[in-house]
């Protein structure tokens, strides 16, 4: 029987995962090139603004960086940022530049060697490179499963980031719950991590090197979305997806046919504003073009890019994320038109996700709860995604009928061809 999320967590809890990870990142790895997979390396080239910032970072901070993305949102001037598993501090240093002198950045990590590197250069970077009167960064030792024990107060941050770190935790449910508590209403968990197209067998989840390489702890993407919703993040949105290669031959024999991905998710804390499905209230948004680095257009997720000055129809959830009622941190950058006084049914928004077919139900960027759970029943998945491609498609409600999976599409095309032949 495939391991459920609960049994997988139980399987790894008997080994000291924290000690394995501390040793791997503190002593085994000396630099990025020591990695055996591409999981802990950036999946794509950072945007130009971040490249400018990274080019000014201390060499040691960059050399000892491990991560699968660049989870640094633009437009965060003056905000409070928390970085989970901050490591050598690269993303904290980047966030320090983005939030400005009036903002603040806290990095939390459990590895002494990494914390030493991060702390070593912080004051000089902030005062000399950025020209601040004093450093706006601090680094604390602690565990992301119990942020309160490290002095993180509930509702004390606007943005939480992490880079290829949540997968290293043996208790991912606790991590997501702690992040939700640490965020203020309107805040966001904006992070990159490693995910899998299936639940991994025990031979993978108990392998120490694969833990250090961010592979053994990779969650099945649908299990992660269930955990996120249970914690209060009602509509997980995918910003980007990139495949991860297991380059070491011996490790590939262990992982088998499992496929791994670096995914950047956006999880918004908007109590009472997000629904389980994307609903149509006739609302529209207009991006003001006020975010540095995204002046021409702003990408909310992989299904929504808003051109500056152009009205765009959106579902209620997207309107909330863009700043409906002024709750979300993005509100000052968007104009929201309309309210929720009139309901028009489901809103036909969705992702542009060809990498993981399981993430293609109608609705939010990662698919809302109802759509995601019904995905296999509607036949929208291919076998590759880890969900069984069973069940009928729904032609009655077009808003709830995304493109079908490969097998369903092929059958439909075959019937169409036969119909044309019969008509002749």
Protein backbone atom coordinates (compact mmCIF):
# COMPACT_ATOMS: atom_id res chain seq x y z
CA UNK A 1 0.00 0.00 0.00
CA UNK A 2 1.38 3.46 -0.88
CA UNK A 3 2.53 5.48 2.09
CA UNK A 4 0.07 8.13 3.18
CA UNK A 5 1.36 11.57 4.29
CA UNK A 6 0.99 10.42 7.91
CA UNK A 7 2.82 7.12 7.52
CA UNK A 8 5.60 8.75 5.52
CA UNK A 9 6.20 11.25 8.33
CA UNK A 10 6.19 8.38 10.84
CA UNK A 11 8.74 6.45 8.79
CA UNK A 12 11.29 9.25 8.86
CA UNK A 13 10.67 10.31 12.44
CA UNK A 14 12.54 7.23 13.70
CA UNK A 15 15.76 8.58 12.20
CA UNK A 16 17.40 11.76 13.37
CA UNK A 17 16.72 13.81 10.27
CA UNK A 18 17.78 17.07 11.88
CA UNK A 19 21.21 15.67 12.72
CA UNK A 20 21.60 14.30 9.18
CA UNK A 21 20.75 17.68 7.66
CA UNK A 22 22.92 19.63 10.11
CA UNK A 23 25.90 17.41 9.37
CA UNK A 24 25.35 17.47 5.60
CA UNK A 25 25.10 21.25 5.29
CA UNK A 26 27.51 22.07 8.08
CA UNK A 27 30.32 19.60 7.40
CA UNK A 28 29.86 17.46 4.27
CA UNK A 29 29.12 20.24 1.79
CA UNK A 30 31.80 22.89 1.41
CA UNK A 31 30.30 24.60 -1.65
CA UNK A 32 27.44 24.32 -4.14
CA UNK A 33 29.45 22.18 -6.58
CA UNK A 34 29.59 19.36 -3.99
CA UNK A 35 25.89 18.58 -4.53
CA UNK A 36 24.93 15.29 -6.25
CA UNK A 37 21.58 16.48 -7.66
CA UNK A 38 20.25 19.75 -9.07
CA UNK A 39 17.64 19.97 -6.30
CA UNK A 40 19.54 22.50 -4.19
CA UNK A 41 20.61 24.70 -7.09
CA UNK A 42 18.63 27.52 -8.67
CA UNK A 43 16.27 26.14 -11.29
CA UNK A 44 16.16 29.30 -13.41
CA UNK A 45 18.06 32.51 -13.94
CA UNK A 46 16.97 35.21 -11.45
CA UNK A 47 15.33 38.38 -12.81
CA UNK A 48 17.63 41.32 -13.65
CA UNK A 49 16.93 43.26 -10.44
CA UNK A 50 17.95 40.29 -8.29
CA UNK A 51 21.06 39.68 -10.38
CA UNK A 52 22.13 43.27 -9.66
CA UNK A 53 21.60 42.68 -5.95
CA UNK A 54 23.33 39.28 -5.90
CA UNK A 55 26.37 40.66 -7.71
CA UNK A 56 27.06 42.86 -4.67
CA UNK A 57 26.81 40.10 -2.07
CA UNK A 58 29.84 38.80 -0.13
CA UNK A 59 31.47 35.91 -2.01
CA UNK A 60 31.31 33.52 0.95
CA UNK A 61 27.56 34.06 1.33
CA UNK A 62 26.97 33.15 -2.32
CA UNK A 63 29.45 30.27 -2.40
CA UNK A 64 27.76 28.45 0.48
CA UNK A 65 24.22 29.06 -0.79
CA UNK A 66 21.97 26.06 -1.44
CA UNK A 67 18.50 26.52 -2.89
CA UNK A 68 16.20 25.54 -5.75
CA UNK A 69 14.82 28.98 -6.65
CA UNK A 70 14.85 32.70 -5.97
CA UNK A 71 11.85 33.22 -3.67
CA UNK A 72 12.20 36.98 -3.26
CA UNK A 73 9.06 38.94 -4.10
CA UNK A 74 9.37 42.47 -5.45
CA UNK A 75 7.48 45.44 -4.03
CA UNK A 76 8.19 44.63 -0.38
CA UNK A 77 9.66 47.98 0.71
CA UNK A 78 9.17 48.56 4.43
CA UNK A 79 7.86 45.05 5.12
CA UNK A 80 8.93 42.48 7.72
CA UNK A 81 10.47 39.33 6.21
CA UNK A 82 11.18 35.96 7.83
CA UNK A 83 13.47 33.44 6.08
CA UNK A 84 13.11 29.79 7.13
CA UNK A 85 16.34 27.81 6.95
CA UNK A 86 18.27 30.92 5.94
CA UNK A 87 21.60 29.07 5.64
CA UNK A 88 24.47 31.30 4.56
CA UNK A 89 21.99 34.16 4.27
CA UNK A 90 21.89 34.82 0.53
CA UNK A 91 18.13 35.35 0.37
CA UNK A 92 18.16 37.40 3.58
CA UNK A 93 20.80 39.69 2.10
CA UNK A 94 18.68 40.02 -1.03
CA UNK A 95 15.57 40.74 1.02
CA UNK A 96 17.53 43.33 3.04
CA UNK A 97 18.06 45.31 -0.14
CA UNK A 98 14.44 44.90 -1.28
CA UNK A 99 12.75 45.96 1.98
CA UNK A 100 14.96 49.02 2.36
CA UNK A 101 16.18 50.64 5.53
CA UNK A 102 12.66 50.85 6.97
CA UNK A 103 12.05 47.12 6.57
CA UNK A 104 13.48 44.21 8.53
CA UNK A 105 14.71 40.69 7.83
CA UNK A 106 15.09 37.75 10.22
CA UNK A 107 16.78 34.51 9.21
CA UNK A 108 16.34 31.33 11.26
CA UNK A 109 18.54 28.27 10.86
CA UNK A 110 19.64 25.30 12.95
CA UNK A 111 23.17 24.96 11.55
CA UNK A 112 25.93 26.80 13.43
CA UNK A 113 28.36 26.80 10.50
CA UNK A 114 25.83 28.45 8.20
CA UNK A 115 24.74 30.99 10.81
CA UNK A 116 28.37 31.98 11.34
CA UNK A 117 28.76 32.84 7.65
CA UNK A 118 25.47 34.77 7.54
CA UNK A 119 26.26 36.84 10.62
CA UNK A 120 29.86 37.55 9.66
CA UNK A 121 29.07 39.92 6.79
CA UNK A 122 25.64 41.35 7.76
CA UNK A 123 26.68 44.66 9.34
CA UNK A 124 29.22 45.56 6.67
CA UNK A 125 26.83 44.69 3.85
CA UNK A 126 23.99 46.81 5.26
CA UNK A 127 26.05 49.84 6.27
CA UNK A 128 28.69 49.96 3.53
CA UNK A 129 27.12 48.25 0.50
CA UNK A 130 23.54 49.44 1.05
CA UNK A 131 24.39 52.63 2.94
CA UNK A 132 22.00 52.03 5.84
CA UNK A 133 22.61 53.62 9.23
CA UNK A 134 22.55 50.13 10.77
CA UNK A 135 21.87 46.55 9.80
CA UNK A 136 18.23 45.59 9.19
CA UNK A 137 19.09 41.87 9.36
CA UNK A 138 19.47 39.44 12.22
CA UNK A 139 20.05 35.69 12.29
CA UNK A 140 18.76 33.42 15.03
CA UNK A 141 19.21 29.75 15.78
CA UNK A 142 16.08 27.66 15.92
CA UNK A 143 13.79 25.17 14.27
CA UNK A 144 11.08 25.99 11.76
CA UNK A 145 8.76 23.41 13.34
CA UNK A 146 8.60 25.53 16.53
CA UNK A 147 9.14 29.19 15.61
CA UNK A 148 7.65 30.44 18.86
CA UNK A 149 10.45 28.73 20.80
CA UNK A 150 12.92 30.90 18.85
CA UNK A 151 11.08 34.08 19.82
CA UNK A 152 8.95 34.49 16.69
CA UNK A 153 5.70 36.16 17.77
CA UNK A 154 2.34 35.36 16.10
CA UNK A 155 1.38 37.84 13.36
CA UNK A 156 4.80 39.52 13.41
CA UNK A 157 5.76 39.14 9.74
CA UNK A 158 4.35 40.28 6.40
CA UNK A 159 6.33 37.89 4.22
CA UNK A 160 7.84 34.49 4.93
CA UNK A 161 10.30 33.01 2.45
CA UNK A 162 12.26 29.78 2.27
CA UNK A 163 14.42 28.14 -0.35
CA UNK A 164 14.49 24.36 -0.64
CA UNK A 165 14.11 23.94 3.13
CA UNK A 166 10.61 22.75 4.05
CA UNK A 167 11.34 19.39 2.42
CA UNK A 168 14.17 18.89 4.95
CA UNK A 169 11.74 18.87 7.86
CA UNK A 170 10.36 15.55 9.18
CA UNK A 171 7.21 17.42 10.31
CA UNK A 172 6.05 19.53 7.38
CA UNK A 173 2.55 20.00 8.80
CA UNK A 174 4.04 21.74 11.82
CA UNK A 175 6.16 24.00 9.61
CA UNK A 176 3.18 25.19 7.55
CA UNK A 177 1.08 25.78 10.68
CA UNK A 178 3.91 27.76 12.30
CA UNK A 179 4.29 29.93 9.21
CA UNK A 180 0.56 30.66 9.16
CA UNK A 181 0.73 31.74 12.81
CA UNK A 182 3.81 33.93 12.25
CA UNK A 183 2.21 35.83 9.35
CA UNK A 184 0.01 38.85 9.88
CA UNK A 185 -3.38 38.88 8.08
CA UNK A 186 -2.66 39.78 4.46
CA UNK A 187 0.78 38.21 4.66
CA UNK A 188 2.24 35.59 2.36
CA UNK A 189 4.43 32.50 2.38
CA UNK A 190 6.44 32.91 -0.86
CA UNK A 191 8.82 29.98 -1.21
CA UNK A 192 10.58 27.49 -3.47
CA UNK A 193 10.88 23.82 -2.64
CA UNK A 194 11.25 20.31 -4.03
CA UNK A 195 8.17 18.20 -4.79
CA UNK A 196 7.47 14.82 -6.34
CA UNK A 197 4.83 13.40 -8.65
CA UNK A 198 4.11 10.56 -6.20
CA UNK A 199 4.50 9.43 -2.59
CA UNK A 200 8.01 8.12 -2.12
CA UNK A 201 8.84 4.60 -0.88
CA UNK A 202 10.73 3.96 2.34
CA UNK A 203 14.00 3.13 0.55
CA UNK A 204 14.06 6.79 -0.55
CA UNK A 205 12.68 8.43 2.59
CA UNK A 206 15.29 6.73 4.80
CA UNK A 207 18.32 7.42 2.61
CA UNK A 208 20.65 9.91 4.40
CA UNK A 209 22.30 11.36 1.28
CA UNK A 210 18.92 11.85 -0.42
CA UNK A 211 17.77 13.72 2.69
CA UNK A 212 20.71 16.07 2.43
CA UNK A 213 20.09 16.48 -1.30
CA UNK A 214 16.46 17.59 -0.66
CA UNK A 215 15.06 14.51 -2.42
CA UNK A 216 14.02 12.11 0.36
CA UNK A 217 11.80 14.72 2.00
CA UNK A 218 10.05 15.83 -1.18
CA UNK A 219 6.30 15.75 -0.72
CA UNK A 220 3.86 14.48 -3.31
CA UNK A 221 2.55 17.78 -4.66
CA UNK A 222 -1.11 17.01 -3.90
CA UNK A 223 -0.30 16.02 -0.32
CA UNK A 224 1.44 19.36 0.15
CA UNK A 225 -1.59 21.26 -1.15
CA UNK A 226 -3.83 19.37 1.27
CA UNK A 227 -1.51 20.29 4.15
CA UNK A 228 -1.46 23.95 3.09
CA UNK A 229 -5.25 24.18 2.98
CA UNK A 230 -5.61 22.45 6.33
CA UNK A 231 -3.31 25.09 7.85
CA UNK A 232 -5.47 27.95 6.52
CA UNK A 233 -3.85 28.68 3.14
CA UNK A 234 -7.04 28.02 1.20
CA UNK A 235 -5.84 28.56 -2.38
CA UNK A 236 -2.19 27.58 -3.00
CA UNK A 237 -0.88 29.23 -6.16
CA UNK A 238 2.00 27.98 -8.30
CA UNK A 239 4.30 30.69 -9.59
CA UNK A 240 6.84 28.53 -11.44
CA UNK A 241 7.85 24.91 -12.01
CA UNK A 242 11.15 23.41 -13.17
CA UNK A 243 12.28 19.76 -13.39
CA UNK A 244 15.02 18.48 -11.09
CA UNK A 245 17.60 15.95 -12.25
CA UNK A 246 19.08 13.25 -10.02
CA UNK A 247 22.49 13.20 -11.68
CA UNK A 248 24.21 10.53 -9.60
CA UNK A 249 23.71 7.08 -11.16
CA UNK A 250 23.53 5.18 -7.86
CA UNK A 251 20.96 7.62 -6.47
CA UNK A 252 18.88 7.36 -9.64
CA UNK A 253 18.62 3.60 -9.10
CA UNK A 254 17.08 4.31 -5.70
CA UNK A 255 14.61 7.00 -6.81
CA UNK A 256 13.42 4.95 -9.80
CA UNK A 257 10.71 6.50 -11.96
CA UNK A 258 9.79 9.22 -9.49
CA UNK A 259 9.95 12.70 -11.03
CA UNK A 260 11.01 15.70 -8.98
CA UNK A 261 10.27 19.39 -9.47
CA UNK A 262 11.30 22.72 -8.06
CA UNK A 263 8.08 24.66 -7.49
CA UNK A 264 7.67 28.20 -6.23
CA UNK A 265 4.38 28.48 -4.35
CA UNK A 266 2.50 31.52 -3.09
CA UNK A 267 0.36 30.93 -0.01
CA UNK A 268 -1.69 33.94 1.14
CA UNK A 269 -3.07 34.39 4.63
CA UNK A 270 -6.42 36.03 3.90
CA UNK A 271 -8.93 34.78 6.50
CA UNK A 272 -12.53 34.93 5.28
CA UNK A 273 -11.58 36.08 1.77
CA UNK A 274 -10.44 32.89 0.03
CA UNK A 275 -12.88 30.21 -1.10
CA UNK A 276 -12.26 26.57 -2.01
CA UNK A 277 -13.16 27.29 -5.64
CA UNK A 278 -12.57 30.30 -7.86
CA UNK A 279 -15.92 32.11 -7.92
CA UNK A 280 -17.07 34.82 -10.33
CA UNK A 281 -18.31 38.10 -8.84
CA UNK A 282 -17.72 40.23 -11.94
CA UNK A 283 -14.61 41.75 -10.39
CA UNK A 284 -11.58 43.18 -12.19
CA UNK A 285 -8.15 44.43 -11.17
CA UNK A 286 -5.78 46.98 -12.62
CA UNK A 287 -2.07 46.79 -11.86
CA UNK A 288 -0.60 50.24 -11.21
CA UNK A 289 2.92 49.43 -12.43
CA UNK A 290 4.40 50.56 -9.13
CA UNK A 291 6.59 47.55 -8.27
CA UNK A 292 10.27 48.02 -9.07
CA UNK A 293 11.48 45.25 -11.34
CA UNK A 294 7.92 44.60 -12.59
CA UNK A 295 6.93 48.00 -13.95
CA UNK A 296 5.37 46.71 -17.18
CA UNK A 297 3.54 43.70 -15.81
CA UNK A 298 3.13 41.71 -12.59
CA UNK A 299 2.86 37.92 -12.42
CA UNK A 300 0.66 36.72 -9.59
CA UNK A 301 1.02 33.05 -10.55
CA UNK A 302 1.49 30.88 -13.61
CA UNK A 303 -2.04 31.60 -14.77
CA UNK A 304 -2.23 35.35 -14.10
CA UNK A 305 0.05 38.09 -15.44
CA UNK A 306 -1.37 41.62 -15.22
CA UNK A 307 -0.19 44.31 -17.62
CA UNK A 308 0.18 47.74 -16.06
CA UNK A 309 -2.85 49.97 -16.63
CA UNK A 310 -4.98 47.22 -18.21
CA UNK A 311 -8.16 45.92 -16.60
CA UNK A 312 -8.29 42.17 -16.12
CA UNK A 313 -11.28 40.11 -15.03
CA UNK A 314 -10.48 37.91 -12.02
CA UNK A 315 -12.11 35.49 -9.63
CA UNK A 316 -12.84 36.47 -6.05
CA UNK A 317 -9.71 34.74 -4.74
CA UNK A 318 -7.43 36.59 -7.17
CA UNK A 319 -9.11 39.88 -6.29
CA UNK A 320 -8.39 39.17 -2.61
CA UNK A 321 -4.75 38.39 -3.35
CA UNK A 322 -4.40 41.62 -5.31
CA UNK A 323 -5.77 43.65 -2.41
CA UNK A 324 -9.56 43.48 -2.10
CA UNK A 325 -10.59 45.34 1.10
CA UNK A 326 -6.97 46.48 1.49
CA UNK A 327 -5.98 43.35 3.42
CA UNK A 328 -3.21 41.79 1.31
CA UNK A 329 0.28 43.33 1.28
CA UNK A 330 -0.12 43.79 -2.50
CA UNK A 331 -3.12 46.13 -2.12
CA UNK A 332 -1.21 49.38 -2.68
CA UNK A 333 -0.09 48.17 -6.10
CA UNK A 334 -3.56 47.28 -7.47
CA UNK A 335 -6.91 48.91 -8.06
CA UNK A 336 -9.82 46.56 -7.37
CA UNK A 337 -13.06 47.11 -9.30
CA UNK A 338 -16.28 45.57 -8.01
CA UNK A 339 -17.30 43.66 -4.91
CA UNK A 340 -18.94 40.34 -4.04
CA UNK A 341 -22.53 41.50 -3.92
CA UNK A 342 -23.49 39.53 -7.05
CA UNK A 343 -22.36 35.98 -7.81
CA UNK A 344 -22.13 34.67 -11.39
CA UNK A 345 -21.00 31.10 -10.79
CA UNK A 346 -17.56 29.54 -11.19
CA UNK A 347 -14.78 31.65 -12.70
CA UNK A 348 -12.90 29.87 -15.52
CA UNK A 349 -9.37 30.71 -14.43
CA UNK A 350 -6.57 28.22 -14.32
CA UNK A 351 -2.87 27.45 -14.60
CA UNK A 352 -0.57 27.05 -17.55
CA UNK A 353 1.12 23.96 -16.16
CA UNK A 354 2.52 21.41 -18.57
CA UNK A 355 5.10 20.03 -16.16
CA UNK A 356 2.83 18.33 -13.65
CA UNK A 357 -0.47 17.33 -15.20
CA UNK A 358 -2.06 16.84 -11.80
CA UNK A 359 -1.96 20.60 -11.32
CA UNK A 360 -4.34 21.40 -14.13
CA UNK A 361 -7.88 21.54 -12.71
CA UNK A 362 -9.91 24.68 -13.24
CA UNK A 363 -9.55 27.34 -10.58
CA UNK A 364 -6.57 28.81 -8.77
CA UNK A 365 -3.02 28.46 -9.95
CA UNK A 366 -2.51 25.24 -8.05
CA UNK A 367 -6.14 24.25 -8.26
CA UNK A 368 -8.61 24.83 -5.42
CA UNK A 369 -9.55 22.13 -2.98
CA UNK A 370 -12.67 20.85 -4.71
CA UNK A 371 -11.12 20.79 -8.16
CA UNK A 372 -7.91 19.16 -6.98
CA UNK A 373 -9.69 16.40 -5.10
CA UNK A 374 -12.01 15.72 -8.04
CA UNK A 375 -9.20 15.74 -10.59
CA UNK A 376 -8.94 11.99 -11.01
CA UNK A 377 -12.74 11.61 -11.04
CA UNK A 378 -13.01 13.92 -14.04
CA UNK A 379 -10.24 12.18 -15.96
CA UNK A 380 -8.06 15.27 -16.20
CA UNK A 381 -4.82 13.60 -15.12
CA UNK A 382 -2.28 11.45 -16.86
CA UNK A 383 -0.60 8.52 -15.16
CA UNK A 384 2.53 10.63 -14.87
CA UNK A 385 1.02 12.86 -12.22
CA UNK A 386 0.45 10.15 -9.65
CA UNK A 387 -3.35 10.35 -9.81
CA UNK A 388 -5.34 7.64 -11.54
CA UNK A 389 -6.77 8.87 -14.88
CA UNK A 390 -10.23 7.46 -14.20
CA UNK A 391 -13.75 8.78 -14.51
CA UNK A 392 -15.81 10.88 -16.89
CA UNK A 393 -15.23 14.40 -18.10
CA UNK A 394 -17.72 17.14 -17.31
CA UNK A 395 -19.08 18.87 -20.39
CA UNK A 396 -22.10 20.39 -18.67
CA UNK A 397 -20.23 23.03 -16.69
CA UNK A 398 -17.50 24.49 -18.89
CA UNK A 399 -16.01 26.55 -16.06
CA UNK A 400 -15.21 23.32 -14.27
CA UNK A 401 -13.90 21.39 -17.29
CA UNK A 402 -10.17 21.81 -17.96
CA UNK A 403 -8.42 20.00 -20.76
CA UNK A 404 -8.64 16.25 -20.25
CA UNK A 405 -5.70 13.95 -19.68
CA UNK A 406 -3.83 12.31 -22.52
CA UNK A 407 -5.94 9.14 -22.58
CA UNK A 408 -9.25 11.02 -22.53
CA UNK A 409 -8.10 13.45 -25.22
CA UNK A 410 -6.96 10.59 -27.46
CA UNK A 411 -10.31 8.80 -27.08
CA UNK A 412 -12.20 12.01 -27.88
CA UNK A 413 -10.12 12.57 -31.00
CA UNK A 414 -10.72 8.96 -32.08
CA UNK A 415 -14.49 9.36 -31.74
CA UNK A 416 -14.32 12.61 -33.70
CA UNK A 417 -12.44 10.97 -36.54
CA UNK A 418 -14.87 8.04 -36.61
CA UNK A 419 -17.85 10.40 -36.63
CA UNK A 420 -16.46 12.23 -39.66
CA UNK A 421 -15.83 8.91 -41.42
CA UNK A 422 -19.36 7.70 -40.69
CA UNK A 423 -20.87 10.95 -41.96
CA UNK A 424 -19.12 10.41 -45.30
